[in-house]
Amino acid sequence: MLAKRFGNDGKATLPINGQQANAVQAFLKEVDSGRMQIEYTNCVCGADNFEVFANKDRYGIPLQTVLCRSCGQVMSNPRLNKASTEYFYQHHYRPIYVGLEKADEIFFNKQVRHGFRILDFVQAHGIMAQSTVLEIGCGAGGLLWPFKEAGYQCKGIDLGSQYLGIGRQHGLDLACQSSQQLKAETGHTFDVIILSHVLEHFVSMDDELNTVYDLLSENGVLYVEVPGLFNLKHSYECDFLLYLQNAHNYHFNLSLLQNLLADFNLSMVAGNESVQALFIKNVDEVQKAGSQYLPVSEFLQQLEVNRASWNESLKQTKRQAKLDIIAKVNDVLSAYPENSVCLYGTGSHTAHLLSNIERIEVIRSVLTDNDEEVGKHLAGKVTERLSAPYPQAIIISSDTYEESIYRRISHLKNSGVDIITLYR
Ligand SMILES: [Zn+2]
């Protein structure tokens, strides 16, 4: 084991509420009764010689996380079998993980912002516009929205239907089906396929990745994003235990992902340790990295030893990012006269900005979409609805709604209004 605290003591490491604790107990009861079944499996490389790293996850659920001594793959073993995994997602996943029953606008906006990052990454590697895009495991489909706006033809599929409605309201083509069902009914392939935070949940890589291969056009690219093991220095409070969750069957660094997809004749053309990576098919020789046993093992041990000090640096970086945004706003405002700029947003980010703005006289008002807030004051500035005569500039100060506000007001640029975003 990595350390004593990874032992199976039934205690949660993540703060969980009473409902979650009950949901964990309900899940464990169904495993004990045999309603849900676990199975042992060989590594994706075929070996079955493992080193045990942990015996519980962050919820205190008994879960053995192992490292393959041959290739270095980190995985849950044993894990729920395929039928029990489907049952788990229908009955236990959301109560334990506190997901939203129905995706709301906030959830959709987060997906849209994430989608912009993926579009940037994909386009930076020379993918042409006007291609067809498929997202497998799309949730509300917000991730596809930036692609749709950029002229791509988009399709999203997901096994759960409850998230699809909001995406459809935004004009996205979303269907409740598996990739195998889509393959059986569609006659065509896709130029871009997106697997974002999906691959680590798969039970059978063979079933899923062979289907993905068949759905990808001859010159297409596959975008894969998974949580990166080496990125734990920048996430999850630098704590491997906070990252472990029983819904994740596999854990990757970039090389492990490269090696897995190489076995399905998909060759990596770009990638980082976040992990984001692009793959293509039809290359003469698919490149593989060496065994990751030592790099991964050494990294996780270093992480465990240094997690307190690394987390302190991480927090410092986040504080600096907030200061950078304030500096950016002050810099922007220096170019405008008095009463000529509005902030769009009324939440905590806007209040924080208002209390740190140097030339507060430049701010004309705070804009809102909520009638109940109209006429109230925030840091001495009146709250109003956006209407003509328009200000010279609008700074979108809402973090949560940045994307949806931007979508609604970006046309004002044609009327000479500067639209300034801070977080995207
Ligand atoms: Zn292996």
CSV table of C-alpha atoms and ligand atoms in Angstrom, one decimal:
chain,number,residue,atom,x,y,z
A,1,MET,CA,0.0,0.0,0.0
A,2,LEU,CA,1.1,3.6,-0.6
A,3,ALA,CA,0.5,4.4,3.1
A,4,LYS,CA,-1.4,3.2,6.1
A,5,ARG,CA,-4.3,5.7,5.4
A,6,PHE,CA,-5.1,3.8,2.2
A,7,GLY,CA,-6.2,0.8,4.3
A,8,ASN,CA,-9.9,-0.2,4.3
A,9,ASP,CA,-11.3,1.3,7.4
A,10,GLY,CA,-14.6,2.3,5.9
A,11,LYS,CA,-14.0,6.0,6.5
A,12,ALA,CA,-14.5,8.7,3.9
A,13,THR,CA,-11.7,11.0,3.1
A,14,LEU,CA,-13.9,13.4,1.1
A,15,PRO,CA,-16.4,15.3,3.3
A,16,ILE,CA,-19.8,13.6,2.5
A,17,ASN,CA,-23.2,14.4,3.8
A,18,GLY,CA,-25.7,12.0,5.5
A,19,GLN,CA,-27.5,11.2,2.3
A,20,GLN,CA,-24.3,10.3,0.6
A,21,ALA,CA,-23.3,8.1,3.6
A,22,ASN,CA,-26.7,6.3,3.3
A,23,ALA,CA,-26.2,5.9,-0.4
A,24,VAL,CA,-22.8,4.3,0.2
A,25,GLN,CA,-24.4,1.9,2.7
A,26,ALA,CA,-27.2,1.0,0.2
A,27,PHE,CA,-24.6,0.3,-2.4
A,28,LEU,CA,-22.5,-1.9,-0.1
A,29,LYS,CA,-25.6,-3.8,1.0
A,30,GLU,CA,-26.3,-4.7,-2.6
A,31,VAL,CA,-22.8,-5.9,-3.2
A,32,ASP,CA,-22.9,-8.0,0.0
A,33,SER,CA,-26.3,-9.5,-0.9
A,34,GLY,CA,-24.9,-10.6,-4.3
A,35,ARG,CA,-27.3,-8.3,-6.3
A,36,MET,CA,-24.1,-6.6,-7.6
A,37,GLN,CA,-21.1,-8.6,-8.4
A,38,ILE,CA,-17.4,-7.9,-8.6
A,39,GLU,CA,-14.9,-9.7,-10.8
A,40,TYR,CA,-11.1,-10.0,-11.0
A,41,THR,CA,-9.5,-9.2,-14.3
A,42,ASN,CA,-6.2,-9.3,-16.0
A,43,CYS,CA,-4.4,-6.1,-16.9
A,44,VAL,CA,-5.0,-4.5,-20.3
A,45,CYS,CA,-1.5,-5.8,-21.2
A,46,GLY,CA,-2.6,-9.3,-20.3
A,47,ALA,CA,-0.4,-9.7,-17.2
A,48,ASP,CA,-1.9,-10.6,-13.8
A,49,ASN,CA,0.9,-9.6,-11.5
A,50,PHE,CA,-0.1,-6.5,-9.4
A,51,GLU,CA,1.1,-4.4,-6.6
A,52,VAL,CA,-1.7,-3.2,-4.3
A,53,PHE,CA,-1.7,0.6,-3.7
A,54,ALA,CA,-5.0,1.2,-1.9
A,55,ASN,CA,-7.9,-0.7,-0.3
A,56,LYS,CA,-10.6,2.0,-0.3
A,57,ASP,CA,-11.7,5.0,-2.2
A,58,ARG,CA,-12.5,8.5,-1.1
A,59,TYR,CA,-16.0,7.6,0.0
A,60,GLY,CA,-14.7,4.9,2.2
A,61,ILE,CA,-15.9,2.2,-0.2
A,62,PRO,CA,-13.8,-0.9,-0.2
A,63,LEU,CA,-11.9,-0.7,-3.5
A,64,GLN,CA,-8.6,-2.3,-4.4
A,65,THR,CA,-6.4,-0.1,-6.6
A,66,VAL,CA,-3.5,-1.9,-8.1
A,67,LEU,CA,-0.5,-1.2,-10.3
A,68,CYS,CA,0.5,-3.7,-13.0
A,69,ARG,CA,4.1,-4.8,-12.4
A,70,SER,CA,4.6,-5.4,-16.1
A,71,CYS,CA,3.2,-2.3,-17.9
A,72,GLY,CA,2.4,0.1,-15.0
A,73,GLN,CA,-1.3,0.4,-15.7
A,74,VAL,CA,-3.2,1.6,-12.5
A,75,MET,CA,-6.6,0.1,-12.2
A,76,SER,CA,-9.4,-1.1,-9.9
A,77,ASN,CA,-9.1,-4.9,-9.4
A,78,PRO,CA,-11.5,-6.5,-8.6
A,79,ARG,CA,-14.2,-4.2,-10.0
A,80,LEU,CA,-17.9,-4.5,-10.7
A,81,ASN,CA,-18.7,-6.7,-13.7
A,82,LYS,CA,-20.4,-5.2,-16.8
A,83,ALA,CA,-24.0,-5.9,-15.7
A,84,SER,CA,-23.4,-4.6,-12.2
A,85,THR,CA,-21.7,-1.5,-13.6
A,86,GLU,CA,-24.8,-0.7,-15.6
A,87,TYR,CA,-27.0,-1.3,-12.5
A,88,PHE,CA,-24.6,0.9,-10.5
A,89,TYR,CA,-25.0,3.8,-12.9
A,90,GLN,CA,-28.8,3.5,-12.9
A,91,HIS,CA,-29.2,3.2,-9.1
A,92,HIS,CA,-26.2,4.3,-7.1
A,93,TYR,CA,-23.9,6.6,-9.0
A,94,ARG,CA,-25.7,9.9,-8.6
A,95,PRO,CA,-26.8,9.4,-5.0
A,96,ILE,CA,-23.2,8.8,-4.0
A,97,TYR,CA,-21.6,11.3,-6.3
A,98,VAL,CA,-24.3,14.0,-5.8
A,99,GLY,CA,-24.9,14.6,-9.5
A,100,LEU,CA,-27.7,16.8,-10.7
A,101,GLU,CA,-30.8,14.8,-11.5
A,102,LYS,CA,-31.5,17.1,-14.4
A,103,ALA,CA,-28.7,19.1,-16.0
A,104,ASP,CA,-29.4,22.8,-15.4
A,105,GLU,CA,-28.0,25.9,-17.0
A,106,ILE,CA,-25.0,26.0,-14.7
A,107,PHE,CA,-24.0,22.5,-15.6
A,108,PHE,CA,-24.5,23.2,-19.3
A,109,ASN,CA,-22.3,26.3,-19.1
A,110,LYS,CA,-19.5,24.4,-17.5
A,111,GLN,CA,-19.6,21.9,-20.3
A,112,VAL,CA,-19.6,24.8,-22.9
A,113,ARG,CA,-16.5,26.3,-21.3
A,114,HIS,CA,-14.8,22.9,-21.3
A,115,GLY,CA,-15.8,22.5,-25.0
A,116,PHE,CA,-14.0,25.7,-25.9
A,117,ARG,CA,-10.8,24.3,-24.4
A,118,ILE,CA,-11.2,21.1,-26.4
A,119,LEU,CA,-12.0,23.0,-29.6
A,120,ASP,CA,-8.8,25.1,-29.1
A,121,PHE,CA,-6.8,21.9,-28.5
A,122,VAL,CA,-8.2,20.1,-31.5
A,123,GLN,CA,-7.9,23.1,-33.9
A,124,ALA,CA,-4.4,23.8,-32.7
A,125,HIS,CA,-3.5,20.5,-34.2
A,126,GLY,CA,-4.7,21.3,-37.6
A,127,ILE,CA,-8.2,19.8,-37.7
A,128,MET,CA,-10.3,21.4,-40.4
A,129,ALA,CA,-13.6,23.0,-39.7
A,130,GLN,CA,-16.8,21.7,-41.4
A,131,SER,CA,-16.1,18.2,-40.1
A,132,THR,CA,-18.6,15.9,-38.4
A,133,VAL,CA,-18.1,15.5,-34.6
A,134,LEU,CA,-19.4,12.7,-32.3
A,135,GLU,CA,-19.2,12.9,-28.6
A,136,ILE,CA,-19.7,9.6,-26.7
A,137,GLY,CA,-20.9,10.1,-23.2
A,138,CYS,CA,-22.1,13.6,-23.9
A,139,GLY,CA,-24.3,14.3,-20.8
A,140,ALA,CA,-26.1,17.6,-21.6
A,141,GLY,CA,-24.0,18.0,-24.7
A,142,GLY,CA,-22.6,21.5,-23.8
A,143,LEU,CA,-19.2,20.4,-24.8
A,144,LEU,CA,-20.4,20.2,-28.4
A,145,TRP,CA,-21.9,23.7,-28.5
A,146,PRO,CA,-18.6,25.5,-29.4
A,147,PHE,CA,-18.0,23.0,-32.2
A,148,LYS,CA,-21.5,23.6,-33.5
A,149,GLU,CA,-20.9,27.4,-33.4
A,150,ALA,CA,-17.7,26.8,-35.3
A,151,GLY,CA,-19.5,25.1,-38.2
A,152,TYR,CA,-19.1,21.5,-37.3
A,153,GLN,CA,-21.9,19.0,-37.7
A,154,CYS,CA,-22.3,17.6,-34.2
A,155,LYS,CA,-23.9,14.5,-32.7
A,156,GLY,CA,-23.9,13.4,-29.0
A,157,ILE,CA,-24.9,10.1,-27.5
A,158,ASP,CA,-25.2,9.1,-23.9
A,159,LEU,CA,-26.6,6.0,-22.0
A,160,GLY,CA,-28.5,8.3,-19.6
A,161,SER,CA,-31.4,10.3,-20.9
A,162,GLN,CA,-31.9,12.7,-18.1
A,163,TYR,CA,-29.2,15.1,-19.2
A,164,LEU,CA,-30.1,15.3,-22.9
A,165,GLY,CA,-33.1,17.7,-22.7
A,166,ILE,CA,-31.2,20.9,-22.0
A,167,GLY,CA,-28.8,20.3,-24.8
A,168,ARG,CA,-31.6,19.7,-27.2
A,169,GLN,CA,-33.1,23.0,-26.1
A,170,HIS,CA,-29.9,24.5,-27.3
A,171,GLY,CA,-30.4,22.9,-30.7
A,172,LEU,CA,-28.0,20.0,-30.3
A,173,ASP,CA,-28.6,16.6,-31.9
A,174,LEU,CA,-28.4,14.3,-28.9
A,175,ALA,CA,-29.5,10.7,-28.6
A,176,CYS,CA,-29.9,8.2,-25.8
A,177,GLN,CA,-28.0,5.2,-27.1
A,178,SER,CA,-24.7,3.3,-26.9
A,179,SER,CA,-21.9,3.6,-29.4
A,180,GLN,CA,-22.7,0.0,-30.5
A,181,GLN,CA,-26.3,1.0,-31.2
A,182,LEU,CA,-25.2,4.1,-33.1
A,183,LYS,CA,-22.8,2.0,-35.2
A,184,ALA,CA,-25.5,-0.5,-36.0
A,185,GLU,CA,-28.0,2.2,-37.2
A,186,THR,CA,-25.8,4.8,-38.8
A,187,GLY,CA,-24.2,4.3,-42.2
A,188,HIS,CA,-21.4,6.9,-41.8
A,189,THR,CA,-18.3,7.6,-39.8
A,190,PHE,CA,-17.2,10.8,-37.9
A,191,ASP,CA,-14.2,13.1,-38.5
A,192,VAL,CA,-13.8,13.9,-34.8
A,193,ILE,CA,-14.8,11.7,-32.0
A,194,ILE,CA,-14.6,13.0,-28.4
A,195,LEU,CA,-14.3,10.8,-25.3
A,196,SER,CA,-14.1,13.2,-22.4
A,197,HIS,CA,-13.9,11.7,-19.0
A,198,VAL,CA,-15.5,8.5,-20.2
A,199,LEU,CA,-12.6,6.1,-20.9
A,200,GLU,CA,-11.7,5.7,-17.3
A,201,HIS,CA,-15.2,4.4,-16.6
A,202,PHE,CA,-15.1,1.6,-19.2
A,203,VAL,CA,-15.3,-2.0,-18.1
A,204,SER,CA,-14.4,-3.6,-21.4
A,205,MET,CA,-11.9,-1.7,-23.4
A,206,ASP,CA,-12.3,-4.2,-26.3
A,207,ASP,CA,-16.0,-3.6,-26.8
A,208,GLU,CA,-15.7,0.2,-26.5
A,209,LEU,CA,-12.5,1.0,-28.4
A,210,ASN,CA,-13.2,-1.3,-31.3
A,211,THR,CA,-16.5,0.4,-31.8
A,212,VAL,CA,-14.8,3.8,-31.6
A,213,TYR,CA,-12.3,2.7,-34.2
A,214,ASP,CA,-15.1,1.7,-36.6
A,215,LEU,CA,-17.0,5.0,-36.1
A,216,LEU,CA,-13.9,7.1,-36.8
A,217,SER,CA,-13.4,8.1,-40.4
A,218,GLU,CA,-10.3,7.1,-42.2
A,219,ASN,CA,-8.6,10.5,-41.7
A,220,GLY,CA,-10.4,11.3,-38.5
A,221,VAL,CA,-9.1,12.2,-35.1
A,222,LEU,CA,-10.0,10.8,-31.7
A,223,TYR,CA,-9.8,13.2,-28.8
A,224,VAL,CA,-9.5,11.6,-25.4
A,225,GLU,CA,-9.5,13.3,-22.1
A,226,VAL,CA,-9.0,11.5,-18.8
A,227,PRO,CA,-7.8,12.6,-15.3
A,228,GLY,CA,-4.0,12.5,-15.4
A,229,LEU,CA,-2.1,10.7,-12.7
A,230,PHE,CA,0.9,13.0,-13.1
A,231,ASN,CA,-1.5,16.0,-13.0
A,232,LEU,CA,-2.3,15.1,-9.4
A,233,LYS,CA,0.4,17.6,-8.5
A,234,HIS,CA,-2.1,20.3,-9.8
A,235,SER,CA,-5.5,18.8,-8.7
A,236,TYR,CA,-7.4,16.9,-6.0
A,237,GLU,CA,-5.4,18.8,-3.4
A,238,CYS,CA,-2.4,16.7,-4.5
A,239,ASP,CA,-4.0,13.7,-2.8
A,240,PHE,CA,-4.2,10.3,-4.6
A,241,LEU,CA,-6.8,9.2,-2.0
A,242,LEU,CA,-9.2,12.1,-2.8
A,243,TYR,CA,-8.9,11.2,-6.4
A,244,LEU,CA,-9.8,7.5,-6.0
A,245,GLN,CA,-13.5,6.8,-6.8
A,246,ASN,CA,-15.1,3.5,-7.4
A,247,ALA,CA,-16.6,4.6,-10.7
A,248,HIS,CA,-13.1,4.9,-12.3
A,249,ASN,CA,-11.8,1.5,-13.4
A,250,TYR,CA,-8.6,2.7,-15.0
A,251,HIS,CA,-6.1,5.5,-14.2
A,252,PHE,CA,-3.7,7.0,-16.8
A,253,ASN,CA,-0.7,9.1,-17.4
A,254,LEU,CA,-0.2,10.1,-21.0
A,255,SER,CA,2.1,7.1,-21.8
A,256,LEU,CA,-0.4,4.6,-20.4
A,257,LEU,CA,-3.1,6.1,-22.5
A,258,GLN,CA,-0.9,6.1,-25.6
A,259,ASN,CA,0.0,2.4,-25.0
A,260,LEU,CA,-3.6,1.3,-24.5
A,261,LEU,CA,-4.9,3.0,-27.6
A,262,ALA,CA,-1.9,1.7,-29.6
A,263,ASP,CA,-3.3,-1.8,-29.0
A,264,PHE,CA,-6.3,-0.7,-31.0
A,265,ASN,CA,-4.2,0.7,-33.8
A,266,LEU,CA,-4.7,4.2,-32.8
A,267,SER,CA,-1.6,6.3,-32.9
A,268,MET,CA,-1.0,9.3,-30.6
A,269,VAL,CA,-0.2,12.6,-32.5
A,270,ALA,CA,-0.4,15.1,-29.6
A,271,GLY,CA,-1.0,15.0,-25.9
A,272,ASN,CA,-0.2,16.4,-22.4
A,273,GLU,CA,-0.3,15.1,-18.8
A,274,SER,CA,-3.6,16.8,-18.0
A,275,VAL,CA,-4.5,14.2,-19.9
A,276,GLN,CA,-5.7,15.5,-23.3
A,277,ALA,CA,-4.6,13.6,-26.3
A,278,LEU,CA,-5.3,13.1,-30.0
A,279,PHE,CA,-5.1,9.9,-32.0
A,280,ILE,CA,-5.3,8.9,-35.6
A,281,LYS,CA,-5.6,5.6,-37.4
A,282,ASN,CA,-3.9,4.2,-40.4
A,283,VAL,CA,-0.3,4.7,-39.6
A,284,ASP,CA,2.3,2.1,-40.7
A,285,GLU,CA,3.7,1.6,-37.2
A,286,VAL,CA,2.0,2.6,-34.0
A,287,GLN,CA,4.4,4.1,-31.5
A,288,LYS,CA,4.4,2.8,-27.9
A,289,ALA,CA,6.1,4.1,-24.7
A,290,GLY,CA,8.0,1.8,-22.4
A,291,SER,CA,6.7,0.3,-19.2
A,292,GLN,CA,5.3,2.9,-16.8
A,293,TYR,CA,5.7,0.8,-13.7
A,294,LEU,CA,8.7,2.7,-12.3
A,295,PRO,CA,7.6,6.3,-13.3
A,296,VAL,CA,4.1,5.8,-12.0
A,297,SER,CA,5.1,4.0,-8.8
A,298,GLU,CA,7.8,6.6,-8.0
A,299,PHE,CA,5.5,9.6,-8.8
A,300,LEU,CA,2.7,8.3,-6.5
A,301,GLN,CA,5.1,7.7,-3.7
A,302,GLN,CA,6.6,11.2,-4.1
A,303,LEU,CA,3.1,12.6,-4.2
A,304,GLU,CA,2.2,10.9,-0.9
A,305,VAL,CA,5.3,12.2,0.8
A,306,ASN,CA,5.1,15.8,-0.6
A,307,ARG,CA,1.3,16.3,-0.8
A,308,ALA,CA,1.1,18.9,2.0
A,309,SER,CA,3.8,21.2,0.5
A,310,TRP,CA,2.7,20.7,-3.1
A,311,ASN,CA,-0.9,21.5,-2.1
A,312,GLU,CA,0.3,24.7,-0.5
A,313,SER,CA,1.9,25.7,-3.8
A,314,LEU,CA,-1.2,24.8,-5.6
A,315,LYS,CA,-3.3,27.1,-3.3
A,316,GLN,CA,-0.8,29.9,-3.8
A,317,THR,CA,-1.2,29.5,-7.6
A,318,LYS,CA,-5.0,29.8,-7.3
A,319,ARG,CA,-4.7,32.9,-5.2
A,320,GLN,CA,-2.4,34.4,-7.8
A,321,ALA,CA,-4.9,33.6,-10.5
A,322,LYS,CA,-7.5,35.6,-8.7
A,323,LEU,CA,-5.1,38.5,-8.4
A,324,ASP,CA,-4.3,38.3,-12.1
A,325,ILE,CA,-8.0,38.7,-12.9
A,326,ILE,CA,-8.2,41.8,-10.8
A,327,ALA,CA,-5.1,43.2,-12.4
A,328,LYS,CA,-6.6,42.5,-15.9
A,329,VAL,CA,-9.8,44.3,-15.0
A,330,ASN,CA,-7.9,47.3,-13.6
A,331,ASP,CA,-5.8,47.4,-16.8
A,332,VAL,CA,-8.9,47.3,-19.0
A,333,LEU,CA,-10.6,50.0,-17.1
A,334,SER,CA,-7.6,52.4,-17.4
A,335,ALA,CA,-8.5,52.8,-21.1
A,336,TYR,CA,-12.1,54.0,-20.5
A,337,PRO,CA,-13.7,57.3,-19.3
A,338,GLU,CA,-16.0,57.7,-16.3
A,339,ASN,CA,-19.4,55.9,-16.4
A,340,SER,CA,-18.7,54.0,-19.6
A,341,VAL,CA,-18.3,50.4,-18.5
A,342,CYS,CA,-20.7,47.9,-17.1
A,343,LEU,CA,-20.0,44.6,-15.2
A,344,TYR,CA,-22.3,41.8,-16.2
A,345,GLY,CA,-23.1,39.5,-13.2
A,346,THR,CA,-24.3,40.0,-9.6
A,347,GLY,CA,-22.7,37.0,-7.8
A,348,SER,CA,-19.7,36.7,-5.5
A,349,HIS,CA,-17.1,37.1,-8.4
A,350,THR,CA,-18.6,40.4,-9.3
A,351,ALA,CA,-18.7,41.6,-5.7
A,352,HIS,CA,-15.1,40.6,-5.2
A,353,LEU,CA,-14.1,42.5,-8.4
A,354,LEU,CA,-16.0,45.6,-7.4
A,355,SER,CA,-14.3,45.8,-4.0
A,356,ASN,CA,-10.9,45.6,-5.7
A,357,ILE,CA,-11.3,48.0,-8.7
A,358,GLU,CA,-9.1,51.0,-8.6
A,359,ARG,CA,-11.0,53.3,-10.9
A,360,ILE,CA,-14.5,52.5,-9.6
A,361,GLU,CA,-15.8,55.8,-11.2
A,362,VAL,CA,-15.4,54.1,-14.6
A,363,ILE,CA,-18.2,51.6,-13.7
A,364,ARG,CA,-21.6,52.8,-14.8
A,365,SER,CA,-23.7,50.0,-13.4
A,366,VAL,CA,-24.0,46.3,-12.8
A,367,LEU,CA,-26.1,44.3,-15.3
A,368,THR,CA,-28.5,41.5,-14.4
A,369,ASP,CA,-31.1,39.2,-16.0
A,370,ASN,CA,-33.0,38.9,-12.8
A,371,ASP,CA,-35.9,41.4,-12.4
A,372,GLU,CA,-35.8,41.0,-8.6
A,373,GLU,CA,-32.3,42.4,-8.5
A,374,VAL,CA,-33.1,45.5,-10.7
A,375,GLY,CA,-32.7,48.8,-8.7
A,376,LYS,CA,-30.7,47.2,-6.0
A,377,HIS,CA,-27.1,48.3,-5.4
A,378,LEU,CA,-23.8,46.4,-5.3
A,379,ALA,CA,-20.8,48.3,-3.9
A,380,GLY,CA,-22.6,51.5,-4.6
A,381,LYS,CA,-23.4,50.7,-8.2
A,382,VAL,CA,-27.0,50.3,-9.4
A,383,THR,CA,-28.2,47.0,-10.8
A,384,GLU,CA,-30.1,47.2,-14.1
A,385,ARG,CA,-31.1,45.3,-17.2
A,386,LEU,CA,-29.0,45.7,-20.3
A,387,SER,CA,-30.7,48.3,-22.6
A,388,ALA,CA,-29.8,51.2,-24.9
A,389,PRO,CA,-27.9,53.5,-24.7
A,390,TYR,CA,-25.2,50.8,-24.4
A,391,PRO,CA,-22.0,51.3,-22.5
A,392,GLN,CA,-18.7,51.5,-24.3
A,393,ALA,CA,-17.7,48.2,-22.8
A,394,ILE,CA,-19.2,45.2,-20.9
A,395,ILE,CA,-16.9,43.1,-18.7
A,396,ILE,CA,-18.6,39.7,-18.0
A,397,SER,CA,-17.8,39.4,-14.3
A,398,SER,CA,-19.9,36.3,-13.7
A,399,ASP,CA,-17.8,33.2,-13.6
A,400,THR,CA,-20.6,30.6,-13.7
A,401,TYR,CA,-22.6,32.2,-16.5
A,402,GLU,CA,-19.8,33.7,-18.6
A,403,GLU,CA,-20.5,31.5,-21.6
A,404,SER,CA,-24.2,32.0,-21.7
A,405,ILE,CA,-24.0,35.8,-21.2
A,406,TYR,CA,-21.3,36.0,-23.9
A,407,ARG,CA,-23.5,34.1,-26.3
A,408,ARG,CA,-26.4,36.4,-25.7
A,409,ILE,CA,-24.6,39.7,-26.0
A,410,SER,CA,-21.7,39.1,-28.4
A,411,HIS,CA,-23.8,40.6,-31.2
A,412,LEU,CA,-23.4,44.0,-29.5
A,413,LYS,CA,-19.8,44.0,-30.8
A,414,ASN,CA,-21.4,45.0,-34.1
A,415,SER,CA,-22.7,48.1,-32.4
A,416,GLY,CA,-19.2,49.1,-31.2
A,417,VAL,CA,-19.5,47.7,-27.6
A,418,ASP,CA,-16.4,46.0,-26.4
A,419,ILE,CA,-17.2,42.6,-24.8
A,420,ILE,CA,-14.5,41.5,-22.3
A,421,THR,CA,-14.4,38.0,-20.8
A,422,LEU,CA,-12.2,37.1,-17.9
A,423,TYR,CA,-12.3,33.3,-17.3
A,424,ARG,CA,-12.6,31.5,-20.6
B,1,ZN,ZN,-0.2,-4.4,-17.4
